[in-house]
Amino acid sequence: MTPKNNELLFCALGGSGEIGMNVNLYGHAGKWLMVDCGVTFADAAYPGIDIVLPDLAFIEDRLDDLVGIVLTHGHEDHIGALPYLAEDLGVPLYATPFTAGLIRGKLEEEGNANRVKLRMVQPGGSEQIGPFNVRFVELSHSIPEPNALVIETAAGRVFHTGDWKLDPNPVIGRPTSGEALSAIGDEGVDVLVCDSTNVFNDTASGSESSVRRGLAETIAKAPGRVLVTTFASNAARLHTLGEVARETGRKLCVTGRSLDRILKVARACGYLKDFPETVDPETAMRLPKNKVLIVATGGQGEPRAALARVADGSHTIKLDEGDTVIFSSKQIPGNEIAIGKIQNTLAAKGVRMVTERQAHVHVSGHPGRPELAQMYGWIRPTTLVPVHGEMRHMMEHARYAQSQGVSQAIVQSDGDIVRLLPGAPQKLGHAGVGRLVLDGDVILPADGSTINERRKLAINGQISVAVAIDRQGRGIGRPQVRVQGVPVEEDRVAFVEDAAAAAEEALNGGKREIEKRREDIRLAVRRVATRWTGKKPIVDVLIVQA
């Protein structure tokens, strides 16, 4: 599908109908502009996988028409796919300094920084990218330099919020300017494409500055070591924790590669200039317990993050009975089981845990209903397109916006191609969408043969059978059987004997072609496994001719 000169199209390849992996396309005058290119994190459905990437096949088939990628801010669900996909897309990336610094670091780690064009845009700046004029508008969020985008075309004007909130007293950055947003509304905004994450919240998210008191009070009362886990990218929270460390007389220890990266980039961009000197984990463990404050990643239950390793005892930082862990972050839907596992491990050690339910130790970076209503009033769009949410969030967002006076809303999901302008929004078709996984250094289809085989192995186990035959095709010796993950436990020896006997019988069963005999053996051994266990394991058969 090629966008016409008089129309503006929209298509999400990720982030609509899900939280994470945000990728949005705008089409106009034969060209496409991409906004954000993020990842999501794997769950048990993807064994052995940490990162899930968007499948960009739709735009990869139209690379000559893609003019650029604009990044609203530096969270992983908005920039995390760039190190793996940007080089092949072959177009410039546009970002403000802090976001650009994070992207550059990721590209350098992947070894392709010199093959990807990264263009820095100053906060409040604008760029002409093909037929799209893109203006960056400073908002507030839980990371430095979050930007909304005013996307202007000959067909009309879009206000794309990115992730945002209203913070009258932000710790880093400037308060959102209602006057500036009203001025944009005065210019005329046809479409508002808006964050839906907290649409069910009846109250505003609150100011980052309000968290300081809750953290200080909680940490001051803690008798032992205190570990605070938060999103690494929340530089404002790091600033707050630095101040709280001074206030409570504790030395600060920051542990985790992602935290180190954020600190480095933030300082290079002029943030966190008065952040206190930190101590390494070894030094932290030698300090009196009530004189150390540790900041670590892993509050979402990530198995390789610092908190998980602290919980299982494999980290230099050790926590004991009477120590405290503060979860200064919101529990992302889907992570409940992983977080609960770590919390139970910590609880067994006698560690006290504090979440936002027990104390004011976190505020969200996304808008509640009062903030959404304020944005509608400033921008005054004709049409709302909810994004950045599951279907329940987006449907509710559409209903709420119309109850607040927005004329119309259209709820789309990943792959829907929507004509935003001219006229009323309309779905025109569907683009192929999907997921890729990063498996080691290899990118694979999320539902391809490799991951499907791995799922089958995880569910049913695997049996290997090796048989030897002479030149006449007669079996030599006893088939060798090896079992992995098949639930036979104490009966393993008897099971192996039974499986080997079945393999031997199938081998000598009259069919001469090796491939037919291989299949006979596979089926015979699997029937034995099903009879013993009720499972249907993967059976691999090797026939060796002596």
XYZ file of C-alpha atoms in Angstrom:
546
model
C 0.000 0.000 0.000
C 1.374 3.395 -1.054
C 0.109 6.503 0.794
C -1.488 9.063 -1.499
C -0.498 12.723 -1.673
C -3.719 13.930 -0.048
C -3.926 11.358 2.764
C -2.237 10.529 6.054
C -2.072 6.883 7.067
C -1.225 5.260 10.395
C -0.123 1.713 11.121
C 1.217 0.306 14.387
C 3.598 -2.636 13.998
C 3.797 -2.966 17.789
C 2.451 -1.385 20.963
C -1.255 -1.323 20.088
C -3.071 -4.106 21.893
C -0.025 -4.732 24.073
C 2.245 -2.822 26.430
C 5.754 -2.671 25.030
C 7.466 -3.078 21.629
C 6.218 0.268 20.306
C 6.548 0.828 16.561
C 4.321 3.312 14.731
C 4.259 4.226 11.047
C 2.861 7.358 9.432
C 2.323 7.347 5.678
C 1.956 10.352 3.386
C 2.754 11.265 -0.225
C 4.268 7.891 -1.041
C 6.564 7.855 2.020
C 6.582 6.363 5.526
C 7.938 7.749 8.783
C 8.610 5.425 11.737
C 8.117 6.621 15.306
C 9.959 4.483 17.890
C 11.312 0.968 17.503
C 11.180 -0.902 20.795
C 11.301 -4.353 22.340
C 9.306 -6.268 24.880
C 10.600 -8.857 27.312
C 9.994 -12.572 26.964
C 7.965 -14.753 29.283
C 7.716 -18.508 29.754
C 6.193 -18.862 26.273
C 9.660 -18.191 24.845
C 12.073 -20.597 26.577
C 15.653 -19.346 26.648
C 14.701 -15.919 25.264
C 15.116 -12.550 26.972
C 14.187 -10.039 24.261
C 11.308 -10.012 21.782
C 11.558 -7.765 18.706
C 8.885 -6.503 16.313
C 8.626 -8.103 12.887
C 9.071 -5.178 10.491
C 8.450 -7.147 7.276
C 5.753 -4.689 6.152
C 8.120 -1.719 6.067
C 11.134 -3.823 5.048
C 9.245 -4.495 1.811
C 9.016 -0.708 1.354
C 12.492 0.443 2.403
C 12.771 2.834 -0.544
C 9.763 4.667 0.883
C 10.947 4.837 4.521
C 12.448 8.281 5.218
C 13.517 8.083 8.870
C 12.950 6.872 12.423
C 12.063 9.397 15.133
C 12.527 8.380 18.782
C 10.299 9.950 21.412
C 12.436 8.891 24.416
C 14.956 6.346 25.638
C 12.961 3.524 27.220
C 13.643 -0.001 25.977
C 10.102 -0.431 24.690
C 10.772 2.534 22.378
C 14.451 2.180 21.337
C 15.486 -1.355 22.316
C 15.152 -2.912 18.841
C 17.404 -0.368 17.122
C 20.746 -2.155 17.697
C 19.370 -5.216 15.885
C 17.133 -3.701 13.189
C 18.243 -0.125 12.408
C 21.205 -1.065 10.220
C 19.028 -3.099 7.858
C 16.417 -0.341 7.702
C 19.158 1.999 6.496
C 17.555 5.349 7.360
C 18.635 8.098 9.787
C 17.549 8.037 13.430
C 16.406 11.311 15.032
C 16.585 11.813 18.807
C 17.298 14.435 21.453
C 20.718 14.290 23.213
C 19.934 11.982 26.145
C 18.042 9.494 24.001
C 20.738 9.704 21.328
C 23.382 8.953 23.961
C 21.563 5.792 25.027
C 21.107 4.711 21.417
C 24.759 5.345 20.581
C 25.862 3.194 23.503
C 23.626 0.357 22.349
C 24.872 0.587 18.775
C 28.484 0.575 19.969
C 27.857 -2.563 22.031
C 26.369 -4.230 18.966
C 29.310 -3.048 16.834
C 27.360 -1.178 14.174
C 27.466 2.427 15.402
C 29.455 3.563 12.350
C 26.887 2.015 10.006
C 23.781 3.716 11.444
C 23.129 7.436 10.968
C 22.149 9.020 14.280
C 21.092 12.657 14.075
C 20.764 14.663 17.264
C 17.874 17.097 17.593
C 17.901 19.697 20.345
C 14.900 19.715 22.710
C 12.153 21.752 21.132
C 13.773 21.450 17.699
C 12.224 20.337 14.430
C 13.265 18.373 11.364
C 11.935 18.077 7.827
C 12.025 14.349 7.108
C 10.738 13.683 3.610
C 7.183 15.051 3.413
C 6.902 15.106 7.230
C 7.784 18.119 9.359
C 8.455 16.813 12.855
C 8.585 19.129 15.864
C 9.788 17.858 19.257
C 7.719 19.018 22.252
C 9.038 18.540 25.803
C 6.768 16.672 28.211
C 7.320 14.824 31.514
C 7.861 11.109 32.011
C 10.091 8.817 34.087
C 13.198 9.443 31.968
C 15.004 12.590 30.815
C 13.903 14.269 27.593
C 10.564 12.619 26.829
C 9.063 14.174 23.732
C 5.728 14.467 22.076
C 5.835 15.021 18.326
C 3.884 17.434 16.172
C 3.846 15.738 12.760
C 2.755 18.103 10.019
C 1.929 17.081 6.460
C 0.016 18.570 3.563
C -2.892 16.340 4.631
C -3.063 17.528 8.236
C -1.440 17.677 11.656
C -0.952 14.942 14.284
C 0.070 15.311 17.938
C 1.806 12.062 18.943
C 2.303 12.099 22.724
C 4.775 9.269 23.254
C 4.867 8.307 26.952
C 3.978 11.216 29.211
C 2.458 12.573 32.402
C 1.902 16.004 33.921
C 4.434 16.841 36.625
C 4.217 20.357 38.092
C 7.533 19.909 39.901
C 9.760 17.448 38.026
C 13.112 16.501 39.531
C 14.761 16.569 36.092
C 13.560 18.715 33.206
C 10.954 21.433 33.057
C 7.242 21.255 33.875
C 4.937 20.623 30.959
C 3.860 23.961 29.559
C 0.098 24.220 29.266
C 0.588 27.492 27.424
C 2.806 25.833 24.807
C 0.392 22.947 24.349
C -2.557 25.313 24.070
C -0.669 27.175 21.362
C -0.288 23.903 19.454
C -4.016 23.344 19.881
C -4.634 26.842 18.534
C -2.754 25.877 15.365
C -5.264 23.080 14.866
C -4.650 19.407 15.587
C -6.528 16.875 13.516
C -5.442 13.721 15.355
C -4.161 12.983 18.866
C -2.262 9.683 19.093
C -2.049 9.144 22.828
C -0.671 6.936 25.632
C -3.411 4.760 27.178
C -1.515 2.977 29.986
C -3.212 4.537 33.025
C -6.630 5.320 31.584
C -8.317 3.365 34.410
C -6.692 5.561 37.083
C -9.100 8.170 38.433
C -6.304 10.245 39.933
C -3.305 11.989 38.432
C 0.004 10.145 38.554
C 1.641 12.624 40.916
C 4.942 14.452 40.933
C 8.308 12.741 41.024
C 9.365 15.221 43.697
C 6.703 13.821 46.067
C 8.465 10.449 46.190
C 11.438 11.845 48.072
C 9.661 12.158 51.412
C 8.246 8.626 51.265
C 11.621 7.138 50.387
C 13.451 9.176 53.037
C 11.002 8.199 55.789
C 11.082 4.522 54.863
C 14.882 4.384 54.599
C 15.426 6.384 57.803
C 13.390 3.807 59.767
C 15.198 0.801 58.308
C 17.663 -0.746 60.807
C 19.857 -2.663 58.351
C 20.964 -2.505 54.752
C 18.486 -0.980 52.325
C 18.261 -1.953 48.667
C 16.045 0.083 46.352
C 15.127 -1.414 43.024
C 13.838 0.882 40.305
C 13.876 1.238 36.540
C 17.447 2.007 35.482
C 16.226 4.663 33.063
C 14.485 6.676 35.788
C 17.255 9.231 36.205
C 14.991 11.430 38.316
C 14.560 8.572 40.798
C 18.339 8.134 40.881
C 18.680 11.834 41.651
C 16.135 11.451 44.464
C 17.944 8.435 45.889
C 21.218 10.341 45.840
C 19.626 13.088 47.923
C 18.006 10.574 50.284
C 21.351 8.826 50.784
C 22.874 12.119 51.937
C 19.866 12.921 54.110
C 19.927 9.553 55.881
C 23.705 9.362 56.244
C 24.173 6.356 53.978
C 26.800 5.673 51.331
C 25.333 4.964 47.909
C 26.132 1.782 45.972
C 24.808 1.485 42.405
C 24.912 -1.993 40.888
C 23.868 -3.056 37.401
C 25.238 -2.347 33.912
C 22.114 -0.526 32.800
C 22.302 1.788 35.814
C 25.950 2.529 35.067
C 25.023 3.355 31.458
C 22.211 5.699 32.494
C 24.467 7.503 34.962
C 27.167 7.952 32.320
C 24.821 9.304 29.653
C 22.898 11.505 32.112
C 26.085 13.158 33.342
C 27.313 13.666 29.776
C 24.041 15.468 29.001
C 24.293 17.735 32.051
C 21.998 15.819 34.413
C 22.867 14.371 37.856
C 25.783 16.783 38.262
C 25.514 16.711 42.047
C 25.015 12.952 42.301
C 27.041 11.658 45.269
C 30.138 9.532 44.876
C 29.278 5.848 44.920
C 31.000 2.865 46.492
C 31.469 -0.541 44.861
C 29.630 -3.631 46.160
C 32.692 -4.969 47.990
C 33.088 -1.697 49.899
C 29.340 -1.569 50.558
C 29.469 -4.966 52.251
C 32.231 -3.765 54.602
C 30.249 -0.734 55.762
C 27.983 -0.852 58.829
C 24.598 -2.127 57.726
C 22.796 1.098 58.562
C 25.285 3.163 56.563
C 24.678 1.816 53.063
C 21.943 2.353 50.450
C 22.059 0.082 47.421
C 20.341 0.825 44.117
C 19.833 -2.194 41.868
C 17.956 -3.246 38.772
C 15.543 -6.176 38.663
C 12.298 -4.957 40.181
C 10.310 -6.638 37.393
C 11.663 -10.068 38.283
C 14.248 -10.263 35.502
C 16.256 -13.438 36.243
C 19.623 -12.005 35.216
C 19.258 -8.616 36.878
C 21.038 -7.640 40.086
C 18.066 -8.137 42.446
C 17.508 -11.746 41.339
C 21.176 -12.513 41.969
C 21.060 -10.789 45.351
C 18.005 -12.872 46.253
C 19.580 -16.193 45.268
C 22.897 -15.355 46.933
C 25.024 -15.228 43.772
C 25.729 -11.464 43.969
C 28.445 -9.708 45.950
C 25.694 -7.800 47.757
C 24.191 -9.980 50.504
C 20.950 -9.312 52.356
C 20.063 -10.856 55.708
C 17.266 -10.844 58.240
C 16.345 -7.286 59.167
C 17.465 -5.773 55.845
C 14.963 -3.975 53.590
C 14.180 -4.027 49.865
C 12.097 -1.150 48.496
C 10.340 -1.725 45.165
C 10.348 1.831 43.798
C 8.592 0.880 40.564
C 5.223 -0.238 39.312
C 4.588 -3.913 38.673
C 4.234 -4.307 34.910
C 1.300 -6.594 33.984
C 2.597 -10.070 33.184
C 5.544 -9.872 35.576
C 3.615 -10.805 38.728
C 4.864 -14.398 38.921
C 8.529 -13.492 38.356
C 8.368 -10.682 40.924
C 6.564 -12.896 43.427
C 9.248 -15.566 43.101
C 11.995 -13.101 44.027
C 9.933 -11.618 46.850
C 9.325 -15.072 48.309
C 13.056 -15.839 48.169
C 13.816 -12.589 49.972
C 11.053 -13.201 52.515
C 12.565 -16.589 53.371
C 15.768 -14.750 54.345
C 13.836 -12.483 56.711
C 14.160 -9.469 54.421
C 11.424 -6.852 54.812
C 9.884 -5.600 51.586
C 8.166 -2.285 50.898
C 6.147 -1.580 47.743
C 3.999 1.361 46.688
C 1.153 -0.296 48.621
C 2.929 0.206 51.952
C 4.560 3.609 51.400
C 4.747 6.420 48.883
C 7.873 5.135 47.139
C 6.798 5.391 43.502
C 4.781 7.472 41.066
C 3.868 6.396 37.562
C 5.215 8.025 34.422
C 1.913 7.756 32.555
C -1.227 9.942 32.650
C -4.320 9.197 34.699
C -7.749 10.410 33.669
C -7.370 13.992 34.963
C -4.167 14.399 32.957
C -5.748 12.950 29.831
C -8.663 15.360 30.169
C -6.234 18.260 30.525
C -4.386 17.191 27.374
C -7.637 16.993 25.391
C -8.447 20.513 26.543
C -5.108 21.906 25.453
C -4.730 20.079 22.134
C -8.447 20.000 21.161
C -8.108 17.236 18.545
C -10.839 16.169 16.167
C -9.871 12.497 16.442
C -8.227 10.359 19.105
C -6.163 7.251 18.294
C -5.355 5.360 21.515
C -1.997 3.526 21.554
C 0.403 2.116 24.163
C -1.993 -0.222 25.890
C -3.785 -3.523 25.821
C -7.142 -3.617 24.080
C -9.009 -2.953 27.355
C -6.947 0.217 27.877
C -7.465 1.501 24.345
C -11.203 0.840 24.282
C -11.643 2.631 27.595
C -9.452 5.504 26.386
C -11.656 5.954 23.316
C -14.806 6.011 25.463
C -13.289 8.431 27.966
C -12.032 10.857 25.317
C -15.442 11.077 23.693
C -17.054 11.624 27.090
C -14.700 14.587 27.477
C -15.703 16.204 24.207
C -13.346 14.672 21.617
C -15.483 14.312 18.489
C -14.397 10.843 17.406
C -12.007 8.029 18.201
C -10.808 4.981 16.338
C -9.434 1.937 18.133
C -6.889 0.063 16.065
C -4.508 -2.767 16.853
C -1.151 -3.913 15.545
C -1.259 -4.229 11.766
C -4.385 -2.160 11.112
C -3.763 0.375 8.347
C -5.862 3.425 9.196
C -6.479 6.442 6.983
C -6.467 9.299 9.478
C -7.062 12.049 6.938
C -8.907 13.366 4.990
C -12.340 12.877 6.463
C -13.319 10.494 9.213
C -10.714 7.871 10.159
C -11.165 4.557 8.388
C -9.433 1.165 8.419
C -8.222 0.363 4.916
C -6.497 -2.966 5.362
C -4.045 -4.964 7.417
C -0.262 -5.188 7.418
C 1.445 -8.392 8.407
C 2.773 -8.136 11.955
C 4.476 -10.551 14.270
C 7.315 -11.098 16.677
C 10.962 -11.992 16.385
C 13.191 -13.214 19.190
C 16.837 -12.561 19.915
C 18.304 -15.988 20.679
C 21.950 -15.490 21.592
C 23.238 -13.523 18.600
C 20.604 -14.811 16.175
C 17.233 -13.262 15.301
C 14.520 -15.851 14.718
C 10.743 -15.927 14.178
C 9.027 -16.072 17.559
C 6.858 -18.957 16.390
C 9.362 -20.569 14.023
C 10.689 -24.111 14.115
C 13.465 -23.399 16.645
C 11.223 -21.931 19.347
C 8.432 -24.420 18.657
C 10.909 -27.305 19.016
C 12.155 -25.782 22.259
C 8.601 -25.541 23.577
C 7.979 -29.198 22.709
C 11.205 -30.196 24.431
C 10.223 -28.233 27.523
C 6.779 -29.833 27.628
C 7.473 -33.428 26.603
C 11.206 -34.099 26.889
C 13.452 -35.851 24.399
C 14.709 -39.377 23.675
C 17.757 -40.204 21.548
C 18.053 -43.663 19.986
C 21.219 -44.895 18.282
C 21.287 -48.195 16.357
C 24.013 -49.872 14.312
C 23.449 -52.060 11.236
C 25.734 -54.160 9.084
C 26.008 -54.000 5.290
C 23.031 -56.303 4.932
C 20.938 -54.014 7.129
C 20.819 -56.326 10.109
C 20.995 -54.826 13.570
C 24.281 -55.055 15.439
C 24.145 -55.120 19.223
C 21.545 -53.483 21.407
C 20.071 -50.046 20.498
C 21.321 -47.278 22.788
C 18.661 -45.071 24.373
C 19.229 -41.743 26.179
C 16.421 -39.869 27.948
C 16.153 -36.145 28.818
C 13.188 -34.560 30.547
C 10.899 -37.601 30.255
C 9.149 -38.282 33.600
C 10.449 -41.793 34.351
C 12.633 -40.981 37.385
C 13.143 -44.180 39.470
C 11.912 -46.362 36.574
C 14.447 -44.997 34.110
C 16.448 -48.241 33.754
C 13.328 -50.317 33.088
C 11.980 -47.700 30.707
C 15.230 -47.584 28.735
C 15.192 -51.381 28.442
C 11.604 -51.332 27.190
C 12.368 -48.559 24.684
C 15.507 -50.336 23.446
C 13.543 -53.562 22.928
C 10.906 -51.690 20.926
C 13.615 -50.040 18.831
C 15.260 -53.421 18.151
C 11.982 -54.997 17.113
C 11.193 -52.095 14.766
C 14.704 -52.211 13.284
C 14.345 -55.841 12.300
C 10.723 -55.547 11.229
C 11.159 -56.214 7.523
C 11.256 -52.779 5.866
C 14.622 -52.335 4.206
C 14.810 -48.623 3.374
C 16.738 -46.835 6.116
C 14.382 -43.849 6.282
C 11.342 -46.099 6.704
C 13.083 -48.061 9.412
C 14.105 -44.822 11.125
C 10.466 -43.736 11.244
C 9.378 -47.187 12.492
C 11.882 -46.924 15.350
C 10.826 -43.366 16.205
C 7.154 -44.286 16.406
C 7.811 -47.483 18.336
C 9.877 -45.701 20.994
C 7.381 -42.860 21.288
C 4.556 -45.388 21.799
C 6.545 -46.879 24.683
C 7.017 -43.403 26.190
C 3.309 -42.596 25.838
C 2.359 -45.912 27.452
C 4.707 -45.262 30.375
C 4.121 -41.541 30.910
C 1.200 -40.235 28.861
C 3.659 -37.855 27.153
C 4.771 -37.707 23.517
C 8.453 -36.780 23.678
C 10.578 -35.804 20.712
C 12.412 -38.941 19.540
C 15.582 -38.635 17.459
C 16.937 -41.752 15.773
C 20.492 -42.215 14.504
C 21.250 -45.255 12.288
C 24.939 -45.985 11.782
C 26.109 -48.481 9.141
C 29.171 -50.427 10.223
